[in-house]
Each structure stands twice: as structure tokens, then as C-alpha cells.
Short mmCIF file of C-alpha atoms and ligand atoms in Angstrom, two decimals:
data_model
loop_
_atom_site.label_atom_id
_atom_site.label_comp_id
_atom_site.label_asym_id
_atom_site.label_seq_id
_atom_site.Cartn_x
_atom_site.Cartn_y
_atom_site.Cartn_z
CA MET A 1 10.72 -32.46 141.18
CA ARG A 2 13.82 -34.51 141.89
CA LEU A 3 16.75 -32.82 143.59
CA PRO A 4 20.05 -33.36 141.79
CA LEU A 5 22.24 -35.89 143.56
CA PRO A 6 25.46 -34.51 145.00
CA ILE A 7 28.32 -35.40 142.64
CA ALA A 8 29.89 -37.68 145.24
CA ALA A 9 26.68 -39.71 145.42
CA VAL A 10 26.56 -40.17 141.64
CA PHE A 11 30.12 -41.47 141.56
CA ALA A 12 29.57 -43.66 144.59
CA PHE A 13 26.94 -45.64 142.69
CA ALA A 14 28.54 -45.54 139.25
CA SER A 15 30.20 -48.76 138.19
CA VAL A 16 29.87 -51.24 135.35
CA ASN A 17 26.25 -52.35 134.89
CA VAL A 18 24.93 -50.14 137.65
CA LYS A 19 22.74 -47.25 136.64
CA ALA A 20 22.76 -44.28 138.98
CA ALA A 21 20.95 -41.45 137.19
CA PHE A 22 18.48 -41.69 134.34
CA VAL A 23 18.14 -39.57 131.22
CA HIS A 24 14.59 -38.26 130.58
CA PRO A 25 12.92 -38.69 128.19
CA GLY A 26 14.90 -41.86 127.79
CA LEU A 27 12.83 -44.86 126.75
CA LEU A 28 12.18 -45.33 123.01
CA HIS A 29 12.93 -41.65 122.30
CA THR A 30 15.31 -38.99 123.61
CA ALA A 31 15.06 -35.19 123.48
CA ALA A 32 17.53 -35.20 120.55
CA ASP A 33 15.30 -37.67 118.69
CA PHE A 34 12.30 -35.35 119.05
CA THR A 35 14.33 -32.39 117.79
CA ARG A 36 15.29 -34.38 114.67
CA ILE A 37 11.76 -35.69 114.11
CA ALA A 38 10.13 -32.25 114.43
CA ALA A 39 12.70 -30.72 112.07
CA ASN A 40 12.00 -33.38 109.44
CA VAL A 41 8.24 -32.91 109.72
CA ASN A 42 8.42 -29.10 109.71
CA ALA A 43 10.63 -29.20 106.60
CA LYS A 44 8.02 -31.51 105.01
CA LYS A 45 10.72 -34.06 104.20
CA GLU A 46 9.89 -37.58 103.09
CA PRO A 47 9.37 -40.23 104.29
CA TRP A 48 8.91 -38.48 107.65
CA LEU A 49 5.98 -36.38 106.40
CA THR A 50 4.13 -39.50 105.27
CA GLY A 51 4.85 -41.00 108.70
CA TRP A 52 3.49 -37.90 110.43
CA ASN A 53 0.36 -37.88 108.28
CA LYS A 54 -0.22 -41.52 109.18
CA LEU A 55 0.07 -40.69 112.86
CA ILE A 56 -2.32 -37.75 112.79
CA ALA A 57 -4.88 -39.72 110.73
CA ASN A 58 -4.97 -42.52 113.33
CA SER A 59 -8.23 -42.66 115.30
CA HIS A 60 -6.19 -43.08 118.51
CA ALA A 61 -4.34 -39.79 117.99
CA GLN A 62 -7.42 -37.56 118.31
CA THR A 63 -8.31 -35.27 121.25
CA THR A 64 -11.83 -36.73 121.10
CA TYR A 65 -10.52 -40.23 121.88
CA ALA A 66 -12.47 -41.59 124.86
CA ALA A 67 -10.53 -43.66 127.42
CA ARG A 68 -12.12 -46.79 128.86
CA PRO A 69 -10.26 -47.29 132.18
CA GLN A 70 -10.95 -50.53 134.08
CA THR A 71 -10.48 -51.58 137.69
CA VAL A 72 -9.13 -54.98 136.67
CA VAL A 73 -7.97 -55.93 133.18
CA TYR A 74 -8.48 -59.54 132.09
CA ARG A 75 -6.52 -61.24 129.31
CA GLY A 76 -7.32 -64.92 128.74
CA SER A 77 -10.34 -66.57 130.29
CA ASP A 78 -10.28 -67.39 134.00
CA GLY A 79 -13.73 -69.00 133.66
CA THR A 80 -15.45 -66.14 135.46
CA HIS A 81 -14.61 -62.76 133.99
CA SER A 82 -14.90 -61.65 130.39
CA GLU A 83 -11.77 -60.46 128.69
CA ASN A 84 -11.53 -56.68 128.51
CA TYR A 85 -7.86 -56.15 127.67
CA GLY A 86 -8.71 -54.44 124.38
CA THR A 87 -9.55 -51.37 126.44
CA LEU A 88 -6.00 -51.24 127.78
CA TYR A 89 -4.12 -51.75 124.53
CA ASN A 90 -6.27 -49.23 122.69
CA ASP A 91 -5.84 -46.67 125.46
CA ALA A 92 -2.09 -47.30 125.77
CA HIS A 93 -1.63 -46.64 122.05
CA ALA A 94 -3.87 -43.58 122.22
CA ALA A 95 -1.88 -42.13 125.13
CA TYR A 96 1.37 -42.78 123.24
CA GLN A 97 0.18 -41.40 119.91
CA LEU A 98 -1.30 -38.27 121.53
CA ALA A 99 1.93 -37.73 123.50
CA LEU A 100 3.91 -38.00 120.26
CA ARG A 101 1.54 -35.62 118.53
CA TRP A 102 2.04 -33.05 121.32
CA LYS A 103 5.81 -33.50 121.45
CA ILE A 104 6.28 -33.14 117.70
CA SER A 105 3.75 -30.32 117.06
CA GLY A 106 4.03 -28.47 120.36
CA ASP A 107 0.22 -28.21 120.51
CA THR A 108 -0.72 -28.74 124.17
CA GLN A 109 -4.27 -29.96 123.50
CA TYR A 110 -2.71 -33.33 122.63
CA ALA A 111 -0.73 -33.44 125.87
CA VAL A 112 -3.92 -32.72 127.83
CA ALA A 113 -5.72 -35.52 125.98
CA SER A 114 -2.87 -37.99 126.56
CA GLY A 115 -2.71 -37.04 130.25
CA LYS A 116 -6.44 -37.61 130.67
CA ILE A 117 -6.05 -41.20 129.48
CA LEU A 118 -3.02 -41.97 131.65
CA SER A 119 -4.49 -40.35 134.74
CA ALA A 120 -7.79 -42.16 134.32
CA TRP A 121 -5.96 -45.50 134.37
CA ALA A 122 -3.74 -44.37 137.26
CA SER A 123 -6.79 -43.79 139.41
CA SER A 124 -8.68 -46.93 138.38
CA LEU A 125 -6.42 -49.91 137.64
CA THR A 126 -5.75 -52.19 140.61
CA GLY A 127 -4.85 -55.50 138.98
CA ILE A 128 -4.44 -57.68 135.89
CA GLY A 129 -6.12 -61.08 135.76
CA GLY A 130 -7.28 -63.76 133.37
CA SER A 131 -5.49 -66.95 132.36
CA SER A 132 -1.69 -67.26 132.19
CA ASP A 133 -2.10 -64.69 129.38
CA LYS A 134 -2.27 -62.05 132.08
CA PHE A 135 1.53 -62.10 131.94
CA LEU A 136 1.39 -61.02 128.30
CA ALA A 137 -0.74 -58.06 129.37
CA SER A 138 1.64 -57.12 132.21
CA GLY A 139 4.51 -57.12 129.74
CA ILE A 140 3.18 -55.69 126.50
CA TYR A 141 0.90 -53.02 127.95
CA GLY A 142 3.38 -52.26 130.74
CA TYR A 143 6.10 -51.10 128.38
CA GLN A 144 3.58 -49.24 126.23
CA MET A 145 1.98 -47.29 129.10
CA ALA A 146 5.41 -46.46 130.54
CA ASN A 147 6.59 -45.18 127.15
CA ALA A 148 3.57 -42.88 126.82
CA ALA A 149 4.17 -41.46 130.29
CA GLU A 150 7.93 -41.07 129.72
CA ILE A 151 7.14 -38.67 126.85
CA LEU A 152 4.35 -36.88 128.68
CA ARG A 153 6.46 -36.22 131.77
CA GLY A 154 7.89 -33.37 129.68
CA TYR A 155 4.50 -31.63 129.92
CA ALA A 156 4.79 -29.92 133.30
CA PRO A 157 1.07 -29.53 134.15
CA TRP A 158 0.63 -33.31 133.86
CA ALA A 159 3.96 -34.22 135.43
CA ASN A 160 3.34 -31.96 138.42
CA ALA A 161 -0.24 -33.14 138.99
CA ASN A 162 -0.20 -36.80 138.05
CA LEU A 163 3.19 -38.38 137.25
CA THR A 164 3.56 -39.59 140.84
CA ALA A 165 0.14 -41.23 140.84
CA PHE A 166 0.77 -42.81 137.46
CA SER A 167 4.20 -44.11 138.48
CA GLY A 168 2.67 -45.53 141.64
CA MET A 169 0.12 -47.48 139.63
CA MET A 170 2.82 -48.88 137.32
CA THR A 171 4.88 -49.90 140.37
CA ARG A 172 1.93 -51.53 142.14
CA VAL A 173 0.21 -53.28 139.23
CA PHE A 174 2.73 -54.02 136.46
CA LEU A 175 6.20 -54.18 138.05
CA PRO A 176 5.42 -56.96 140.58
CA MET A 177 3.94 -59.12 137.80
CA ASN A 178 6.99 -58.56 135.60
CA LEU A 179 9.30 -59.58 138.44
CA ASP A 180 7.10 -62.51 139.48
CA PHE A 181 7.22 -63.84 135.93
CA PHE A 182 11.04 -63.91 135.94
CA THR A 183 11.29 -65.55 139.33
CA ARG A 184 8.44 -68.08 139.04
CA HIS A 185 7.42 -68.32 135.37
CA ASN A 186 3.87 -69.10 136.44
CA ASP A 187 5.22 -72.28 138.14
CA ALA A 188 6.10 -73.86 134.79
CA LYS A 189 9.38 -75.45 133.74
CA ILE A 190 11.94 -72.79 132.95
CA ASP A 191 11.89 -73.53 129.20
CA HIS A 192 8.07 -73.78 128.95
CA TYR A 193 7.21 -70.17 128.15
CA TRP A 194 8.26 -69.04 124.70
CA ALA A 195 10.70 -66.16 124.52
CA ASN A 196 8.12 -63.44 123.88
CA TRP A 197 6.69 -63.91 127.40
CA ASP A 198 10.01 -63.06 129.02
CA LEU A 199 10.80 -60.36 126.46
CA CYS A 200 7.61 -58.36 126.95
CA ASN A 201 8.02 -58.45 130.72
CA MET A 202 11.67 -57.40 130.32
CA ALA A 203 10.62 -54.44 128.14
CA SER A 204 8.04 -53.48 130.77
CA MET A 205 10.24 -53.77 133.86
CA MET A 206 13.03 -51.84 132.16
CA ALA A 207 10.59 -49.12 131.05
CA ILE A 208 9.09 -48.82 134.54
CA GLY A 209 12.62 -48.68 135.95
CA VAL A 210 13.40 -45.64 133.82
CA LEU A 211 10.01 -43.98 134.30
CA THR A 212 10.22 -44.28 138.09
CA ASP A 213 14.02 -43.83 138.40
CA ASN A 214 14.31 -47.34 139.82
CA SER A 215 17.82 -48.53 139.02
CA THR A 216 17.21 -51.88 140.74
CA ALA A 217 14.50 -52.69 138.19
CA PHE A 218 16.53 -51.39 135.23
CA ASN A 219 19.69 -53.27 136.20
CA TYR A 220 17.75 -56.46 136.85
CA VAL A 221 16.59 -56.49 133.22
CA VAL A 222 20.02 -55.71 131.79
CA ASN A 223 21.41 -58.64 133.78
CA TYR A 224 18.50 -60.90 132.82
CA PHE A 225 19.11 -60.13 129.14
CA LYS A 226 22.72 -61.32 129.58
CA THR A 227 22.36 -64.19 132.03
CA GLY A 228 18.65 -64.84 132.77
CA ALA A 229 17.33 -68.37 133.20
CA GLY A 230 14.32 -68.07 130.87
CA ASN A 231 14.00 -67.92 127.10
CA GLY A 232 14.20 -64.13 126.95
CA ALA A 233 17.91 -64.18 127.82
CA ILE A 234 19.78 -63.46 124.61
CA ASP A 235 21.72 -66.75 124.40
CA LYS A 236 18.47 -68.71 124.74
CA MET A 237 16.54 -66.39 122.45
CA VAL A 238 19.10 -66.36 119.62
CA TRP A 239 20.54 -69.75 120.40
CA LYS A 240 22.18 -70.97 117.18
CA LEU A 241 24.48 -68.94 114.93
CA TYR A 242 25.36 -69.65 111.30
CA THR A 243 27.62 -67.93 108.80
CA GLU A 244 25.54 -67.01 105.77
CA ALA A 245 26.63 -68.81 102.61
CA GLY A 246 28.30 -66.35 100.23
CA SER A 247 28.76 -63.61 102.84
CA SER A 248 30.48 -63.27 106.19
CA LYS A 249 27.22 -62.32 107.85
CA SER A 250 25.97 -64.04 111.02
CA LEU A 251 22.43 -65.38 110.97
CA GLY A 252 20.88 -66.33 114.30
CA GLN A 253 18.09 -68.87 114.72
CA GLY A 254 15.43 -67.58 117.08
CA GLN A 255 13.79 -69.56 119.85
CA GLU A 256 10.37 -69.34 118.18
CA ALA A 257 11.47 -70.03 114.58
CA GLY A 258 10.03 -73.55 114.69
CA ARG A 259 6.77 -72.39 116.31
CA ASP A 260 5.33 -69.80 113.89
CA GLN A 261 6.49 -66.58 112.28
CA GLY A 262 3.93 -64.39 114.05
CA HIS A 263 5.77 -65.04 117.30
CA ALA A 264 9.21 -65.26 115.68
CA THR A 265 8.76 -61.69 114.41
CA LEU A 266 7.24 -60.47 117.69
CA ASP A 267 10.43 -61.47 119.50
CA PHE A 268 12.43 -58.98 117.43
CA ALA A 269 9.86 -56.22 117.86
CA LEU A 270 10.35 -56.67 121.62
CA LEU A 271 14.14 -57.04 121.47
CA GLY A 272 14.22 -53.74 119.55
CA VAL A 273 12.30 -52.04 122.36
CA ILE A 274 14.57 -53.49 125.07
CA ALA A 275 17.77 -52.57 123.24
CA GLN A 276 16.57 -49.06 122.31
CA GLN A 277 15.47 -48.30 125.87
CA ALA A 278 18.79 -49.54 127.24
CA TYR A 279 20.80 -47.67 124.60
CA ASN A 280 19.12 -44.40 125.54
CA GLN A 281 20.39 -45.00 129.10
CA GLY A 282 23.95 -45.71 128.00
CA GLN A 283 23.84 -49.54 127.86
CA ASP A 284 24.47 -50.92 124.37
CA LEU A 285 22.61 -54.22 124.23
CA PHE A 286 22.38 -53.90 120.44
CA ALA A 287 26.15 -54.51 120.30
CA TYR A 288 26.15 -57.26 122.94
CA GLU A 289 27.92 -60.46 121.81
CA SER A 290 28.91 -59.10 118.40
CA ASN A 291 25.46 -57.72 117.55
CA LYS A 292 23.59 -60.90 118.35
CA ILE A 293 20.18 -59.22 118.02
CA LEU A 294 21.13 -58.23 114.46
CA ALA A 295 22.10 -61.81 113.60
CA GLY A 296 18.69 -62.93 114.81
CA SER A 297 16.85 -60.16 113.02
CA GLU A 298 18.64 -60.93 109.74
CA TYR A 299 17.65 -64.60 110.00
CA MET A 300 14.03 -63.75 110.85
CA ALA A 301 13.77 -61.19 108.03
CA LYS A 302 15.48 -63.35 105.43
CA TYR A 303 13.07 -66.23 106.03
CA ASN A 304 9.97 -64.05 106.17
CA LEU A 305 10.96 -62.43 102.86
CA GLY A 306 10.70 -65.88 101.25
CA ASN A 307 14.33 -67.04 101.34
CA ASP A 308 15.77 -70.25 102.75
CA VAL A 309 17.68 -70.18 106.02
CA PRO A 310 19.58 -72.96 107.82
CA TYR A 311 17.68 -74.60 110.69
CA THR A 312 18.67 -76.84 113.59
CA SER A 313 16.08 -79.00 115.34
CA TYR A 314 14.81 -77.33 118.52
CA THR A 315 13.80 -79.22 121.65
CA ASN A 316 12.45 -78.04 124.99
CA SER A 317 10.55 -79.78 127.80
CA ASP A 318 7.33 -79.71 125.77
CA VAL A 319 8.12 -80.10 122.06
CA THR A 320 10.66 -80.99 119.40
CA GLN A 321 10.52 -78.91 116.23
CA SER A 322 12.60 -80.48 113.48
CA VAL A 323 11.78 -77.95 110.74
CA ILE A 324 11.32 -74.19 110.65
CA SER A 325 7.64 -73.23 110.75
CA ASP A 326 6.10 -71.55 107.73
CA ALA A 327 2.92 -70.70 109.67
CA SER A 328 2.23 -66.97 109.16
CA ARG A 329 5.41 -66.62 107.10
CA GLY A 330 5.65 -63.05 105.81
CA ASN A 331 4.05 -61.68 108.99
CA ILE A 332 3.89 -57.90 108.82
CA ARG A 333 4.89 -55.93 111.90
CA PRO A 334 5.95 -52.25 112.05
CA MET A 335 9.30 -52.90 113.72
CA GLY A 336 12.04 -52.90 111.07
CA GLU A 337 12.70 -49.15 111.13
CA LEU A 338 14.06 -49.21 114.71
CA LEU A 339 16.45 -52.11 114.05
CA PHE A 340 17.62 -50.94 110.64
CA ALA A 341 18.16 -47.34 111.77
CA HIS A 342 20.35 -48.48 114.64
CA TYR A 343 22.40 -51.17 112.98
CA SER A 344 22.72 -49.79 109.45
CA SER A 345 22.28 -45.99 109.58
CA LEU A 346 23.90 -45.41 112.97
CA LYS A 347 26.47 -48.21 113.21
CA GLY A 348 27.17 -48.79 109.51
CA LEU A 349 26.61 -52.55 109.78
CA ASN A 350 25.10 -54.72 107.05
CA ALA A 351 21.45 -55.15 107.99
CA SER A 352 20.26 -55.79 104.45
CA TRP A 353 17.58 -58.41 105.20
CA THR A 354 16.16 -56.34 108.04
CA GLY A 355 16.19 -53.39 105.62
CA GLN A 356 14.26 -55.32 102.98
CA TYR A 357 11.75 -56.42 105.60
CA ARG A 358 11.40 -52.78 106.70
CA ASP A 359 10.83 -51.74 103.08
CA LEU A 360 8.15 -54.40 102.61
CA VAL A 361 6.25 -53.24 105.68
CA VAL A 362 6.64 -49.59 104.68
CA SER A 363 5.45 -50.16 101.11
CA GLN A 364 2.43 -52.14 102.26
CA ALA A 365 1.46 -49.21 104.47
CA GLY A 366 1.77 -46.56 101.76
CA GLY A 367 5.23 -45.19 102.51
CA ALA A 368 5.64 -45.29 106.31
CA GLU A 369 5.12 -47.71 109.18
CA GLY A 370 1.75 -47.33 110.87
CA GLY A 371 0.95 -47.93 114.53
CA GLY A 372 -1.79 -49.39 116.73
CA GLY A 373 -5.06 -49.29 114.82
CA ASP A 374 -3.42 -49.58 111.39
CA TYR A 375 -2.93 -53.37 111.63
CA GLY A 376 -6.40 -54.66 112.47
CA SER A 377 -8.29 -54.68 115.75
CA ASN A 378 -6.76 -57.84 117.27
CA SER A 379 -4.06 -57.69 119.91
CA GLY A 380 -1.25 -58.59 117.47
CA GLY A 381 -1.64 -55.25 115.71
CA TYR A 382 -1.00 -53.57 119.06
CA ASP A 383 2.02 -55.63 120.21
CA GLN A 384 4.39 -52.91 119.03
CA LEU A 385 3.98 -49.14 119.08
CA GLY A 386 5.09 -48.71 115.44
CA HIS A 387 5.33 -45.36 113.61
CA GLY A 388 9.02 -46.15 113.16
CA THR A 389 9.49 -44.31 109.87
CA LEU A 390 8.54 -41.05 111.54
CA LEU A 391 10.36 -41.82 114.78
CA PHE A 392 13.49 -43.85 114.00
CA ARG A 393 14.44 -43.33 110.33
CA LEU A 394 17.79 -41.50 110.23
CA LYS A 395 18.34 -41.31 106.49
C1 NAG B 1 -4.78 -35.52 137.07
O1 NAG B 1 -5.60 -36.63 137.33
C2 NAG B 1 -6.91 -36.32 137.78
C3 NAG B 1 -7.59 -37.62 138.15
O2 NAG B 1 -7.69 -38.47 137.02
C4 NAG B 1 -7.63 -35.53 136.70
O3 NAG B 1 -8.91 -35.14 137.15
C5 NAG B 1 -6.81 -34.30 136.34
O4 NAG B 1 -7.42 -33.64 135.25
C6 NAG B 1 -5.39 -34.68 135.96
N1 NAG B 1 -4.58 -33.49 135.74
C7 NAG B 1 -3.88 -33.30 134.60
C8 NAG B 1 -3.14 -32.01 134.50
O5 NAG B 1 -3.83 -34.12 133.69
C1 NAG B 2 12.26 -51.06 142.30
O1 NAG B 2 12.16 -52.29 141.60
C2 NAG B 2 12.28 -53.43 142.40
C3 NAG B 2 12.24 -54.63 141.49
O2 NAG B 2 13.45 -54.79 140.84
C4 NAG B 2 11.19 -53.47 143.44
O3 NAG B 2 11.36 -54.59 144.26
C5 NAG B 2 11.22 -52.20 144.25
O4 NAG B 2 10.09 -52.17 145.12
C6 NAG B 2 11.16 -50.99 143.35
N1 NAG B 2 11.35 -49.78 144.13
C7 NAG B 2 10.42 -48.85 144.24
C8 NAG B 2 10.79 -47.66 145.07
O5 NAG B 2 9.34 -48.93 143.68
C1 NAG B 3 25.12 -57.26 102.81
O1 NAG B 3 24.86 -58.63 103.01
C2 NAG B 3 24.23 -59.25 101.91
C3 NAG B 3 24.02 -60.73 102.29
O2 NAG B 3 23.26 -60.84 103.45
C4 NAG B 3 25.08 -59.17 100.67
O3 NAG B 3 24.40 -59.73 99.55
C5 NAG B 3 25.39 -57.72 100.38
O4 NAG B 3 26.28 -57.63 99.30
C6 NAG B 3 26.00 -57.06 101.60
N1 NAG B 3 26.17 -55.64 101.35
C7 NAG B 3 27.33 -55.03 101.42
C8 NAG B 3 27.34 -53.57 101.13
O5 NAG B 3 28.36 -55.62 101.76
#
């Protein structure tokens, strides 16, 4: 239990960009969000009911789910160890889905099951290895594990017994890798790693900052988003703006648009996580630089829906890409609900392409976004936590 800071101490640390006290739960979802979600489900309102039924049908959201904790997780081959990172992304999604199921239904058997998974990893995981891909694991699974725990900290028996141990593991294993990636970028040129590598580590370090009340970590990511050296910084990520022909809308070309659409879409799944986590702590990165994330999302969605978008040749130290890539065009990721809910439903902005992309994903999944396990067994289906219709839809 944390003692409240004396008021003088709170004000002493409060200034622009400096976070003194964190809201809990305050990563992807707040207490008010859970009140709204539970009310929609209890009233059997659509599309939330369909979203709920999708969640509770998921094999990861069952009390019988068996965790597979590892001592070291490997992603990418280091020539010696076999890759085992599927254990971590399956278990992270299970812990998150079970925590949601507890929080929305109030049935504690799901909290117990979620806590068992998180605690098993807290007492086993000592490191993440593999090829350079280990930095994808430190980012993607870092923010996902932290989000599961941020919900479950509201279940006192788990929080009292095991939140400290879990937070310690996140601080020892994930946080140093996140920070190392920003400072060293695996000893590559600063523009070598595509934006999603920075973005997933930003989502993770920010999430661990909130989970562990570490304002140094949280503020580092907010500043990196605005002024960082790597491709995850917003002006490098959405680096070219256009005015859409026939409307006054901004469209923003993403850093991975010329690479392939699987990664171009992933970038916006991750930006949504970063901006939502920050927003729930009082920092509006969605609005930063005249809604730059929205401009990028509209461009990404418009192209993936089959429309033409303007394109400017992209060059970094490794490649020149003179045309937009149509590889994996139409890539389906459960991520549009978060972005559309914020920009359109909450802020009243025109997010029509993002909305159409959301609707495509929702219709392909039978009326609501699914989550990990609903999009195949490969890692891409677990890059985002999903279930956004249930969790983010406002109207
Ligand atoms: C706390 O973690 C330990 C070790 O994994 C586990 O045995 C115990 O059941 C956990 N307690 C709760 C309340 O989750
Ligand atoms: C907080 O995060 C920073 C990284 O920004 C890290 O160096 C520091 O050790 C963390 N503090 C604690 C108490 O874990
Ligand atoms: C929103 O923007 C699209 C173009 O991107 C435009 O066709 C549509 O009319 C706009 N909607 C409103 C309500 O202004």
C-alpha cells in the first residue's frame, strides 16, 4: 500500500511534462471505462454484448488455461536456443483476457486465474534472448504483461501478495531492455530499425512506468515521442503530411508505408496504445501536433481499404522506397476501435477512413473486434490486445 504524498510534495513535483502521481487503473483502461463497459454488457446492448461473447469464448479467457512460464524467453534464433516466445505472448493475452473477464463480471475466479499466470512469470522469468528480435519481445510483451497487471492490481488478494514481485520482474527484465533500445538501438544506425521497434518499446516502458509508479520512465517516453532520435518519435514516424484532395483533412505518410502494410498497420496499433496510456495519465498525445496520429491513421486506413494515397519516396541508411508497398495490403488488425472512439466519438473529429477500417475488421470478425487467439497462432495476431469493440466503443 502506498502512502498518499503530502500535498506540498505533489505540487513540488508538478510541472509541465512531469508526472508526479499516477491514476490506477490507468493504462489502456480506467475505472470509469470499466463502469461503462460493465453497464453495456449487463444491459445486453450491442455491439458490446457481441464483444463480450467473443471475449468469453476465447480459449485464453478460461480458468483452465495453463501458463507456461519460462526462465528465459527467446525470440529470433541466436544459433543455440530454440525460440519459445509463443509461451509468453499466449500467457500475456490470457492474463489480460482473464483480468478483463474478472473486472467486467466481478467473478473472482477469473482474477485468481489471471494472478496465477502473472505470478508464475514473476517468479520464473530472468531474461529475454534470441536475435535482435528480442527487442520486439521486450516491447510487445512488456506492454501487454503490464496492462494485465494494471487491471489485476484492483484485486486485493493478488495485489497484496504478488504485485511487488511482479513489478520487480518487469523492472528487472523488460524495462532495462526498453531503455537500452532507445539509447543504443542494438548498435545500429539511428534510422536502421523501423518505427515499430521503437514504438513497442515505448509502449512497454510507459506501461511499466505507470504500473510501478516510476515517473522517470513515463516521462522519458512522453519526451521520446516528441523529440526522440529514433523512428518511433512522432515526426519521424508520421514524417510527411498532405492535404486530402476534396477535403481539408490531413493525411500522414507513415515511416513503414513503403515497406509493407503488415508493419504499416502495426505502427498505428502501437501508437494507439501509447496515446491511450498517456491520455489516461493526463497527457494528450492524441492531440499532439494537430492530431498527427490521426493524420497517419487516416492515410494508413485509406490505403488499406483499397484507395489511392499520395506518396513521397522514402530513404534511410539502408533503403530507398520510391513507391508505397502493396505487400499485405488490407492487413486486418483489431485496433481501429481505440483510435476511432477517441478521435471521432470523444473529440468529434473526422476519422472516417479509420472508421471504415474499424468496420471492416469488425464485420470480418462477426460484429466485434477479437483478441489474441482470434487472428491465427502466429505472433502478428498477438501484437495488439484487441477486443476494442467491447472496451473502447463509446457509441
Ligand atoms: C502469489 O505468487 C505465488 C508464487 O507464484 C503463488 O503461489 C500464489 O498463489 C500467488 N498468490 C496470489 C494471491 O495470486
Ligand atoms: C525508473 O525508470 C528508470 C528508467 O527511466 C530506471 O532507470 C529506474 O531504475 C527506475 N526506477 C525504479 C525504482 O525502478
Ligand atoms: C470526412 O472526411 C471525408 C474525406 O476523408 C469526407 O468525404 C467526409 O464528407 C467527411 N465527413 C464530414 C462529416 O465532414
